[in-house]
Amino acid sequence: MSTTFQLDTSTSRANPTPQPMKRLTVPRIRARKTDGVTEDPLVMLTAYTARQAQLLDAHCDLLLVGDSLGQVIYGLPSTIPVTMEMMANHGAAVVRGSYHSVVVIDMPFGSYEASREQAFDSAARLLKETGAAAVKLEGGAAMAPTVEFLNTRGVPVMGHVGLTPQAVNVLGGYAARGRSDAEADKIVSDAKALDEAGAFAIVVEGVVEPIAIAVTEAVSCPTIGIGASAKCDGQVLVTDDMLGMFERVPRFVKRYENIAEIIEKTVATYASEVRARSFPGEEQTYQPKG
């Protein structure tokens, strides 16, 4: 498409505007790793709304419409209850608010595990309804046939190994993975299977650093770390975590700002002015003419 929908910040409305630059593509992301080396690390952040995407887009290579929106946006206890409708609606908003980054959408729990055909139907719906370029699914060797099935049918897939939040009930929590030799070997073999199946990139989440490095060295596609290692081919964080929107800060997150404190102070000032009847002032009201 030659245009994208950008928010007009003066009116808070989406208007079609000329595309400032050509959007990155999945092949270009995949090609960033050559002969096992990625000289220019990939930057990825989560995005859930058009305005958020607009602010992040110019600085990122990929925007992930993560199923983390279940917790971040909807206040759910985990990613398990997230629906296809949620992912489709937020995915479409992020695509409308961006023009540069490759937009990847998480496939929610229960939308792809039953069969390769189910996975294709779900992925096709997400790509059709949002305009995104790719989907992401969790799981290792067991999901490799599904990744290959999707890839050969025109659906680019990003893999996800290590700590897989959709499997929290099986894993028993969100602790780092790969501490035992058996688990470490499985994570590496899972990543290899996804790579061989055609995944264009693999998220490596919550694993001990030597295993993250081993995975990165073992696969030909880029790895994107979160709670992994700076030696991965790229990094991703939940944007709301790195901006300081929540009190709890996971170990693997660097809080770059405390946006929650800024919002709270701003709202407190607003509330004080309303109660003092100093807002709205003359500048914010319409006066008779003449």
PDB file of C-alpha atoms in Angstrom:
ATOM      1  CA  MET A   1       0.000   0.000   0.000  1.00  0.00           C
ATOM      2  CA  SER A   2       1.192   3.500  -0.786  1.00  0.00           C
ATOM      3  CA  THR A   3      -0.388   5.050   2.277  1.00  0.00           C
ATOM      4  CA  THR A   4      -0.708   4.217   5.921  1.00  0.00           C
ATOM      5  CA  PHE A   5      -3.027   5.579   8.576  1.00  0.00           C
ATOM      6  CA  GLN A   6      -1.178   7.883  10.930  1.00  0.00           C
ATOM      7  CA  LEU A   7      -2.698   9.604  13.902  1.00  0.00           C
ATOM      8  CA  ASP A   8      -3.078  13.346  13.541  1.00  0.00           C
ATOM      9  CA  THR A   9      -1.940  14.351  17.020  1.00  0.00           C
ATOM     10  CA  SER A  10      -3.775  17.643  16.776  1.00  0.00           C
ATOM     11  CA  THR A  11      -7.131  15.917  16.393  1.00  0.00           C
ATOM     12  CA  SER A  12      -6.469  12.352  17.663  1.00  0.00           C
ATOM     13  CA  ARG A  13      -7.941  11.055  14.429  1.00  0.00           C
ATOM     14  CA  ALA A  14      -6.402   8.639  11.952  1.00  0.00           C
ATOM     15  CA  ASN A  15      -5.852  10.099   8.506  1.00  0.00           C
ATOM     16  CA  PRO A  16      -4.218   8.549   5.443  1.00  0.00           C
ATOM     17  CA  THR A  17      -0.816  10.126   4.889  1.00  0.00           C
ATOM     18  CA  PRO A  18       1.988   9.431   2.408  1.00  0.00           C
ATOM     19  CA  GLN A  19       4.341   6.691   3.528  1.00  0.00           C
ATOM     20  CA  PRO A  20       7.613   8.373   4.621  1.00  0.00           C
ATOM     21  CA  MET A  21       9.682   5.303   3.710  1.00  0.00           C
ATOM     22  CA  LYS A  22       9.303   1.764   2.485  1.00  0.00           C
ATOM     23  CA  ARG A  23       8.406  -0.713   5.234  1.00  0.00           C
ATOM     24  CA  LEU A  24      11.000  -3.314   6.179  1.00  0.00           C
ATOM     25  CA  THR A  25      10.268  -6.856   5.026  1.00  0.00           C
ATOM     26  CA  VAL A  26      10.660 -10.293   6.564  1.00  0.00           C
ATOM     27  CA  PRO A  27      13.436 -11.267   4.094  1.00  0.00           C
ATOM     28  CA  ARG A  28      15.381  -8.145   5.020  1.00  0.00           C
ATOM     29  CA  ILE A  29      15.068  -9.012   8.711  1.00  0.00           C
ATOM     30  CA  ARG A  30      16.213 -12.568   8.026  1.00  0.00           C
ATOM     31  CA  ALA A  31      19.135 -11.311   5.934  1.00  0.00           C
ATOM     32  CA  ARG A  32      20.505  -9.238   8.815  1.00  0.00           C
ATOM     33  CA  LYS A  33      22.232 -12.416   9.993  1.00  0.00           C
ATOM     34  CA  THR A  34      24.868 -13.501   7.489  1.00  0.00           C
ATOM     35  CA  ASP A  35      27.241 -16.402   8.041  1.00  0.00           C
ATOM     36  CA  GLY A  36      26.192 -16.526  11.673  1.00  0.00           C
ATOM     37  CA  VAL A  37      26.852 -12.837  12.320  1.00  0.00           C
ATOM     38  CA  THR A  38      24.471  -9.910  12.820  1.00  0.00           C
ATOM     39  CA  GLU A  39      26.474  -6.705  12.713  1.00  0.00           C
ATOM     40  CA  ASP A  40      23.450  -4.454  13.245  1.00  0.00           C
ATOM     41  CA  PRO A  41      21.347  -5.933  16.105  1.00  0.00           C
ATOM     42  CA  LEU A  42      17.596  -6.056  15.609  1.00  0.00           C
ATOM     43  CA  VAL A  43      15.429  -3.804  17.767  1.00  0.00           C
ATOM     44  CA  MET A  44      11.958  -5.023  18.697  1.00  0.00           C
ATOM     45  CA  LEU A  45       9.379  -3.724  21.170  1.00  0.00           C
ATOM     46  CA  THR A  46       5.775  -4.598  21.876  1.00  0.00           C
ATOM     47  CA  ALA A  47       3.005  -2.323  20.643  1.00  0.00           C
ATOM     48  CA  TYR A  48      -0.739  -2.546  21.212  1.00  0.00           C
ATOM     49  CA  THR A  49      -2.227   0.730  19.958  1.00  0.00           C
ATOM     50  CA  ALA A  50      -1.908   2.991  16.927  1.00  0.00           C
ATOM     51  CA  ARG A  51      -0.423   5.882  18.897  1.00  0.00           C
ATOM     52  CA  GLN A  52       2.064   3.635  20.670  1.00  0.00           C
ATOM     53  CA  ALA A  53       3.126   2.188  17.325  1.00  0.00           C
ATOM     54  CA  GLN A  54       3.558   5.684  15.894  1.00  0.00           C
ATOM     55  CA  LEU A  55       5.944   6.620  18.700  1.00  0.00           C
ATOM     56  CA  LEU A  56       8.000   3.419  18.524  1.00  0.00           C
ATOM     57  CA  ASP A  57       8.054   2.765  14.800  1.00  0.00           C
ATOM     58  CA  ALA A  58      10.944   4.926  13.617  1.00  0.00           C
ATOM     59  CA  HIS A  59      13.270   3.414  16.230  1.00  0.00           C
ATOM     60  CA  CYS A  60      12.424  -0.267  15.756  1.00  0.00           C
ATOM     61  CA  ASP A  61      12.968  -2.937  13.143  1.00  0.00           C
ATOM     62  CA  LEU A  62      10.038  -4.999  14.383  1.00  0.00           C
ATOM     63  CA  LEU A  63       6.925  -4.278  16.408  1.00  0.00           C
ATOM     64  CA  LEU A  64       5.438  -7.234  18.240  1.00  0.00           C
ATOM     65  CA  VAL A  65       1.734  -7.221  18.953  1.00  0.00           C
ATOM     66  CA  GLY A  66       2.312  -9.496  21.908  1.00  0.00           C
ATOM     67  CA  ASP A  67      -0.258 -11.572  23.716  1.00  0.00           C
ATOM     68  CA  SER A  68       1.227  -9.826  26.745  1.00  0.00           C
ATOM     69  CA  LEU A  69      -1.563  -7.350  26.019  1.00  0.00           C
ATOM     70  CA  GLY A  70      -3.697  -9.699  28.097  1.00  0.00           C
ATOM     71  CA  GLN A  71      -1.876  -8.547  31.210  1.00  0.00           C
ATOM     72  CA  VAL A  72      -0.747  -5.076  30.102  1.00  0.00           C
ATOM     73  CA  ILE A  73      -4.012  -3.868  28.568  1.00  0.00           C
ATOM     74  CA  TYR A  74      -6.729  -6.108  29.981  1.00  0.00           C
ATOM     75  CA  GLY A  75      -5.430  -6.907  33.461  1.00  0.00           C
ATOM     76  CA  LEU A  76      -5.622 -10.667  32.961  1.00  0.00           C
ATOM     77  CA  PRO A  77      -3.539 -12.998  35.156  1.00  0.00           C
ATOM     78  CA  SER A  78      -1.703 -14.570  32.196  1.00  0.00           C
ATOM     79  CA  THR A  79      -1.697 -14.745  28.414  1.00  0.00           C
ATOM     80  CA  ILE A  80      -3.902 -17.861  28.391  1.00  0.00           C
ATOM     81  CA  PRO A  81      -7.303 -16.062  28.134  1.00  0.00           C
ATOM     82  CA  VAL A  82      -6.232 -13.845  25.202  1.00  0.00           C
ATOM     83  CA  THR A  83      -8.513 -14.251  22.170  1.00  0.00           C
ATOM     84  CA  MET A  84      -8.105 -14.010  18.412  1.00  0.00           C
ATOM     85  CA  GLU A  85     -10.392 -10.982  18.451  1.00  0.00           C
ATOM     86  CA  MET A  86      -8.050  -9.158  20.835  1.00  0.00           C
ATOM     87  CA  MET A  87      -5.012  -9.931  18.708  1.00  0.00           C
ATOM     88  CA  ALA A  88      -6.744  -8.962  15.459  1.00  0.00           C
ATOM     89  CA  ASN A  89      -8.075  -5.653  16.776  1.00  0.00           C
ATOM     90  CA  HIS A  90      -4.816  -4.537  18.353  1.00  0.00           C
ATOM     91  CA  GLY A  91      -2.780  -5.841  15.423  1.00  0.00           C
ATOM     92  CA  ALA A  92      -4.779  -3.750  12.958  1.00  0.00           C
ATOM     93  CA  ALA A  93      -4.281  -0.660  15.150  1.00  0.00           C
ATOM     94  CA  VAL A  94      -0.506  -1.182  15.259  1.00  0.00           C
ATOM     95  CA  VAL A  95      -0.275  -1.625  11.490  1.00  0.00           C
ATOM     96  CA  ARG A  96      -2.276   1.583  10.989  1.00  0.00           C
ATOM     97  CA  GLY A  97       0.070   3.460  13.300  1.00  0.00           C
ATOM     98  CA  SER A  98       3.312   2.298  11.694  1.00  0.00           C
ATOM     99  CA  TYR A  99       5.071   2.584   8.340  1.00  0.00           C
ATOM    100  CA  HIS A 100       8.604   1.296   8.885  1.00  0.00           C
ATOM    101  CA  SER A 101       8.723  -1.744  11.162  1.00  0.00           C
ATOM    102  CA  VAL A 102       7.791  -5.326  10.364  1.00  0.00           C
ATOM    103  CA  VAL A 103       4.670  -5.995  12.437  1.00  0.00           C
ATOM    104  CA  VAL A 104       4.506  -9.470  13.991  1.00  0.00           C
ATOM    105  CA  ILE A 105       1.410 -10.764  15.789  1.00  0.00           C
ATOM    106  CA  ASP A 106       1.366 -13.389  18.518  1.00  0.00           C
ATOM    107  CA  MET A 107      -0.949 -16.296  17.848  1.00  0.00           C
ATOM    108  CA  PRO A 108      -2.942 -16.727  21.073  1.00  0.00           C
ATOM    109  CA  PHE A 109      -3.114 -19.923  23.106  1.00  0.00           C
ATOM    110  CA  GLY A 110      -5.443 -22.480  21.536  1.00  0.00           C
ATOM    111  CA  SER A 111      -5.346 -20.963  18.047  1.00  0.00           C
ATOM    112  CA  TYR A 112      -2.618 -23.136  16.487  1.00  0.00           C
ATOM    113  CA  GLU A 113      -1.715 -26.151  18.622  1.00  0.00           C
ATOM    114  CA  ALA A 114      -4.419 -28.591  17.513  1.00  0.00           C
ATOM    115  CA  SER A 115      -3.283 -29.017  13.916  1.00  0.00           C
ATOM    116  CA  ARG A 116      -1.330 -27.429  11.106  1.00  0.00           C
ATOM    117  CA  GLU A 117      -4.612 -26.619   9.391  1.00  0.00           C
ATOM    118  CA  GLN A 118      -5.935 -24.830  12.467  1.00  0.00           C
ATOM    119  CA  ALA A 119      -2.706 -22.849  12.644  1.00  0.00           C
ATOM    120  CA  PHE A 120      -3.004 -21.808   8.993  1.00  0.00           C
ATOM    121  CA  ASP A 121      -6.631 -20.732   9.403  1.00  0.00           C
ATOM    122  CA  SER A 122      -5.735 -18.635  12.459  1.00  0.00           C
ATOM    123  CA  ALA A 123      -2.630 -17.123  10.881  1.00  0.00           C
ATOM    124  CA  ALA A 124      -4.437 -16.314   7.641  1.00  0.00           C
ATOM    125  CA  ARG A 125      -7.181 -14.549   9.582  1.00  0.00           C
ATOM    126  CA  LEU A 126      -4.688 -12.443  11.537  1.00  0.00           C
ATOM    127  CA  LEU A 127      -2.740 -11.414   8.436  1.00  0.00           C
ATOM    128  CA  LYS A 128      -5.895 -10.642   6.455  1.00  0.00           C
ATOM    129  CA  GLU A 129      -7.596  -8.621   9.199  1.00  0.00           C
ATOM    130  CA  THR A 130      -4.529  -6.655  10.293  1.00  0.00           C
ATOM    131  CA  GLY A 131      -2.148  -6.233   7.377  1.00  0.00           C
ATOM    132  CA  ALA A 132       0.706  -7.537   9.539  1.00  0.00           C
ATOM    133  CA  ALA A 133       3.651  -9.296   7.925  1.00  0.00           C
ATOM    134  CA  ALA A 134       4.137 -12.315  10.177  1.00  0.00           C
ATOM    135  CA  VAL A 135       2.924 -14.312  13.137  1.00  0.00           C
ATOM    136  CA  LYS A 136       4.733 -15.650  16.183  1.00  0.00           C
ATOM    137  CA  LEU A 137       4.040 -18.932  17.922  1.00  0.00           C
ATOM    138  CA  GLU A 138       5.511 -20.627  20.960  1.00  0.00           C
ATOM    139  CA  GLY A 139       7.029 -24.088  21.100  1.00  0.00           C
ATOM    140  CA  GLY A 140      10.029 -25.973  19.816  1.00  0.00           C
ATOM    141  CA  ALA A 141      10.464 -29.200  17.875  1.00  0.00           C
ATOM    142  CA  ALA A 142       6.818 -30.151  18.374  1.00  0.00           C
ATOM    143  CA  MET A 143       5.768 -27.025  16.461  1.00  0.00           C
ATOM    144  CA  ALA A 144       8.394 -27.311  13.710  1.00  0.00           C
ATOM    145  CA  PRO A 145       6.054 -29.150  11.293  1.00  0.00           C
ATOM    146  CA  THR A 146       3.489 -26.372  11.799  1.00  0.00           C
ATOM    147  CA  VAL A 147       6.112 -23.698  11.131  1.00  0.00           C
ATOM    148  CA  GLU A 148       7.128 -25.456   7.912  1.00  0.00           C
ATOM    149  CA  PHE A 149       3.472 -25.872   6.889  1.00  0.00           C
ATOM    150  CA  LEU A 150       2.795 -22.162   7.385  1.00  0.00           C
ATOM    151  CA  ASN A 151       6.026 -20.994   5.803  1.00  0.00           C
ATOM    152  CA  THR A 152       5.502 -23.000   2.621  1.00  0.00           C
ATOM    153  CA  ARG A 153       2.008 -21.523   2.349  1.00  0.00           C
ATOM    154  CA  GLY A 154       3.085 -17.911   2.498  1.00  0.00           C
ATOM    155  CA  VAL A 155       2.922 -17.222   6.238  1.00  0.00           C
ATOM    156  CA  PRO A 156       6.221 -15.972   7.747  1.00  0.00           C
ATOM    157  CA  VAL A 157       6.712 -17.340  11.256  1.00  0.00           C
ATOM    158  CA  MET A 158       8.767 -16.147  14.197  1.00  0.00           C
ATOM    159  CA  GLY A 159       9.531 -18.910  16.695  1.00  0.00           C
ATOM    160  CA  HIS A 160       9.773 -18.717  20.483  1.00  0.00           C
ATOM    161  CA  VAL A 161      11.805 -21.018  22.761  1.00  0.00           C
ATOM    162  CA  GLY A 162      12.929 -21.125  26.378  1.00  0.00           C
ATOM    163  CA  LEU A 163      10.406 -19.643  28.762  1.00  0.00           C
ATOM    164  CA  THR A 164       7.114 -19.859  26.868  1.00  0.00           C
ATOM    165  CA  PRO A 165       4.413 -17.967  28.813  1.00  0.00           C
ATOM    166  CA  GLN A 166       1.521 -19.828  27.171  1.00  0.00           C
ATOM    167  CA  ALA A 167       2.894 -23.021  28.770  1.00  0.00           C
ATOM    168  CA  VAL A 168       3.061 -21.488  32.254  1.00  0.00           C
ATOM    169  CA  ASN A 169       0.719 -24.131  33.670  1.00  0.00           C
ATOM    170  CA  VAL A 170       3.037 -26.891  32.478  1.00  0.00           C
ATOM    171  CA  LEU A 171       6.238 -25.087  33.432  1.00  0.00           C
ATOM    172  CA  GLY A 172       4.894 -24.185  36.875  1.00  0.00           C
ATOM    173  CA  GLY A 173       5.910 -20.538  36.757  1.00  0.00           C
ATOM    174  CA  TYR A 174       8.095 -17.982  35.050  1.00  0.00           C
ATOM    175  CA  ALA A 175      11.528 -19.084  36.318  1.00  0.00           C
ATOM    176  CA  ALA A 176      14.491 -19.010  33.950  1.00  0.00           C
ATOM    177  CA  ARG A 177      14.936 -22.120  31.854  1.00  0.00           C
ATOM    178  CA  GLY A 178      18.000 -24.111  30.855  1.00  0.00           C
ATOM    179  CA  ARG A 179      19.583 -24.665  34.256  1.00  0.00           C
ATOM    180  CA  SER A 180      19.768 -28.444  33.845  1.00  0.00           C
ATOM    181  CA  ASP A 181      21.776 -30.087  31.077  1.00  0.00           C
ATOM    182  CA  ALA A 182      18.694 -31.864  29.742  1.00  0.00           C
ATOM    183  CA  GLU A 183      16.650 -28.674  29.579  1.00  0.00           C
ATOM    184  CA  ALA A 184      19.512 -26.743  28.027  1.00  0.00           C
ATOM    185  CA  ASP A 185      19.979 -29.382  25.325  1.00  0.00           C
ATOM    186  CA  LYS A 186      16.253 -29.328  24.575  1.00  0.00           C
ATOM    187  CA  ILE A 187      16.174 -25.540  24.170  1.00  0.00           C
ATOM    188  CA  VAL A 188      19.041 -25.671  21.669  1.00  0.00           C
ATOM    189  CA  SER A 189      17.494 -28.585  19.757  1.00  0.00           C
ATOM    190  CA  ASP A 190      14.104 -26.839  19.734  1.00  0.00           C
ATOM    191  CA  ALA A 191      15.674 -23.736  18.216  1.00  0.00           C
ATOM    192  CA  LYS A 192      17.472 -25.804  15.576  1.00  0.00           C
ATOM    193  CA  ALA A 193      14.214 -27.531  14.627  1.00  0.00           C
ATOM    194  CA  LEU A 194      12.425 -24.192  14.193  1.00  0.00           C
ATOM    195  CA  ASP A 195      15.311 -22.807  12.164  1.00  0.00           C
ATOM    196  CA  GLU A 196      15.311 -25.817   9.855  1.00  0.00           C
ATOM    197  CA  ALA A 197      11.521 -25.532   9.508  1.00  0.00           C
ATOM    198  CA  GLY A 198      11.895 -22.018   8.103  1.00  0.00           C
ATOM    199  CA  ALA A 199      11.353 -19.658  11.038  1.00  0.00           C
ATOM    200  CA  PHE A 200      12.721 -16.256   9.990  1.00  0.00           C
ATOM    201  CA  ALA A 201      13.677 -15.369  13.576  1.00  0.00           C
ATOM    202  CA  ILE A 202      13.416 -16.922  17.026  1.00  0.00           C
ATOM    203  CA  VAL A 203      12.644 -15.242  20.340  1.00  0.00           C
ATOM    204  CA  VAL A 204      14.795 -16.694  23.127  1.00  0.00           C
ATOM    205  CA  GLU A 205      13.138 -15.865  26.432  1.00  0.00           C
ATOM    206  CA  GLY A 206      14.184 -16.336  30.034  1.00  0.00           C
ATOM    207  CA  VAL A 207      17.127 -18.692  29.630  1.00  0.00           C
ATOM    208  CA  VAL A 208      20.518 -18.734  31.305  1.00  0.00           C
ATOM    209  CA  GLU A 209      22.965 -16.724  29.243  1.00  0.00           C
ATOM    210  CA  PRO A 210      25.286 -19.515  28.026  1.00  0.00           C
ATOM    211  CA  ILE A 211      22.284 -21.311  26.522  1.00  0.00           C
ATOM    212  CA  ALA A 212      21.083 -18.134  24.784  1.00  0.00           C
ATOM    213  CA  ILE A 213      24.546 -17.786  23.252  1.00  0.00           C
ATOM    214  CA  ALA A 214      24.562 -21.453  22.251  1.00  0.00           C
ATOM    215  CA  VAL A 215      21.184 -21.071  20.547  1.00  0.00           C
ATOM    216  CA  THR A 216      22.357 -17.962  18.687  1.00  0.00           C
ATOM    217  CA  GLU A 217      25.426 -19.792  17.430  1.00  0.00           C
ATOM    218  CA  ALA A 218      23.448 -22.917  16.501  1.00  0.00           C
ATOM    219  CA  VAL A 219      20.819 -21.355  14.215  1.00  0.00           C
ATOM    220  CA  SER A 220      21.130 -19.548  10.909  1.00  0.00           C
ATOM    221  CA  CYS A 221      18.206 -17.166  11.541  1.00  0.00           C
ATOM    222  CA  PRO A 222      18.395 -14.201  13.930  1.00  0.00           C
ATOM    223  CA  THR A 223      17.666 -14.728  17.617  1.00  0.00           C
ATOM    224  CA  ILE A 224      15.886 -12.042  19.604  1.00  0.00           C
ATOM    225  CA  GLY A 225      16.591 -12.137  23.304  1.00  0.00           C
ATOM    226  CA  ILE A 226      14.452 -11.227  26.270  1.00  0.00           C
ATOM    227  CA  GLY A 227      16.052 -12.213  29.533  1.00  0.00           C
ATOM    228  CA  ALA A 228      18.737 -13.985  27.510  1.00  0.00           C
ATOM    229  CA  SER A 229      21.975 -12.329  26.357  1.00  0.00           C
ATOM    230  CA  ALA A 230      23.307  -9.200  24.676  1.00  0.00           C
ATOM    231  CA  LYS A 231      24.987 -11.608  22.250  1.00  0.00           C
ATOM    232  CA  CYS A 232      21.633 -12.511  20.724  1.00  0.00           C
ATOM    233  CA  ASP A 233      21.035 -11.030  17.278  1.00  0.00           C
ATOM    234  CA  GLY A 234      18.462  -8.602  18.677  1.00  0.00           C
ATOM    235  CA  GLN A 235      16.433  -7.701  21.736  1.00  0.00           C
ATOM    236  CA  VAL A 236      12.772  -7.268  22.670  1.00  0.00           C
ATOM    237  CA  LEU A 237      11.047  -5.921  25.770  1.00  0.00           C
ATOM    238  CA  VAL A 238       7.473  -5.230  26.745  1.00  0.00           C
ATOM    239  CA  THR A 239       7.321  -1.488  26.140  1.00  0.00           C
ATOM    240  CA  ASP A 240       5.254  -0.782  29.231  1.00  0.00           C
ATOM    241  CA  ASP A 241       7.900  -2.507  31.370  1.00  0.00           C
ATOM    242  CA  MET A 242      10.848  -0.551  29.996  1.00  0.00           C
ATOM    243  CA  LEU A 243       8.911   2.708  30.303  1.00  0.00           C
ATOM    244  CA  GLY A 244       8.116   2.060  33.957  1.00  0.00           C
ATOM    245  CA  MET A 245       4.344   1.740  33.752  1.00  0.00           C
ATOM    246  CA  PHE A 246       4.295  -0.930  36.470  1.00  0.00           C
ATOM    247  CA  GLU A 247       5.802  -1.095  39.933  1.00  0.00           C
ATOM    248  CA  ARG A 248       7.202  -4.581  39.447  1.00  0.00           C
ATOM    249  CA  VAL A 249      10.283  -4.743  37.275  1.00  0.00           C
ATOM    250  CA  PRO A 250      11.323  -8.226  36.107  1.00  0.00           C
ATOM    251  CA  ARG A 251      15.024  -8.993  36.464  1.00  0.00           C
ATOM    252  CA  PHE A 252      15.595  -8.922  32.712  1.00  0.00           C
ATOM    253  CA  VAL A 253      14.019  -5.467  32.248  1.00  0.00           C
ATOM    254  CA  LYS A 254      15.911  -2.193  32.304  1.00  0.00           C
ATOM    255  CA  ARG A 255      13.550   0.610  33.292  1.00  0.00           C
ATOM    256  CA  TYR A 256      14.487   3.521  31.053  1.00  0.00           C
ATOM    257  CA  GLU A 257      11.885   5.909  32.463  1.00  0.00           C
ATOM    258  CA  ASN A 258       9.227   6.107  35.183  1.00  0.00           C
ATOM    259  CA  ILE A 259       6.227   7.048  33.076  1.00  0.00           C
ATOM    260  CA  ALA A 260       3.783   5.880  35.751  1.00  0.00           C
ATOM    261  CA  GLU A 261       5.118   8.520  38.158  1.00  0.00           C
ATOM    262  CA  ILE A 262       4.841  11.227  35.495  1.00  0.00           C
ATOM    263  CA  ILE A 263       1.243  10.249  34.758  1.00  0.00           C
ATOM    264  CA  GLU A 264       0.317  10.155  38.429  1.00  0.00           C
ATOM    265  CA  LYS A 265       1.797  13.606  39.074  1.00  0.00           C
ATOM    266  CA  THR A 266       0.098  15.049  36.021  1.00  0.00           C
ATOM    267  CA  VAL A 267      -3.297  13.637  36.960  1.00  0.00           C
ATOM    268  CA  ALA A 268      -2.875  14.886  40.538  1.00  0.00           C
ATOM    269  CA  THR A 269      -2.238  18.403  39.190  1.00  0.00           C
ATOM    270  CA  TYR A 270      -5.319  18.171  36.978  1.00  0.00           C
ATOM    271  CA  ALA A 271      -7.493  16.968  39.853  1.00  0.00           C
ATOM    272  CA  SER A 272      -6.237  19.786  42.068  1.00  0.00           C
ATOM    273  CA  GLU A 273      -7.025  22.423  39.435  1.00  0.00           C
ATOM    274  CA  VAL A 274     -10.499  21.034  38.818  1.00  0.00           C
ATOM    275  CA  ARG A 275     -11.301  21.094  42.526  1.00  0.00           C
ATOM    276  CA  ALA A 276      -9.938  24.642  42.807  1.00  0.00           C
ATOM    277  CA  ARG A 277     -12.000  25.672  39.751  1.00  0.00           C
ATOM    278  CA  SER A 278      -8.852  26.987  38.099  1.00  0.00           C
ATOM    279  CA  PHE A 279      -9.379  24.612  35.182  1.00  0.00           C
ATOM    280  CA  PRO A 280     -10.727  25.211  32.644  1.00  0.00           C
ATOM    281  CA  GLY A 281      -9.385  28.728  32.306  1.00  0.00           C
ATOM    282  CA  GLU A 282     -10.076  31.350  29.692  1.00  0.00           C
ATOM    283  CA  GLU A 283      -7.672  29.648  27.272  1.00  0.00           C
ATOM    284  CA  GLN A 284      -9.710  26.450  27.389  1.00  0.00           C
ATOM    285  CA  THR A 285     -13.197  27.924  27.087  1.00  0.00           C
ATOM    286  CA  TYR A 286     -15.189  29.531  24.259  1.00  0.00           C
ATOM    287  CA  GLN A 287     -16.132  33.177  24.849  1.00  0.00           C
ATOM    288  CA  PRO A 288     -18.866  35.190  23.095  1.00  0.00           C
ATOM    289  CA  LYS A 289     -17.666  37.097  20.044  1.00  0.00           C
ATOM    290  CA  GLY A 290     -17.765  40.893  20.017  1.00  0.00           C
TER     291      GLY A 290
END
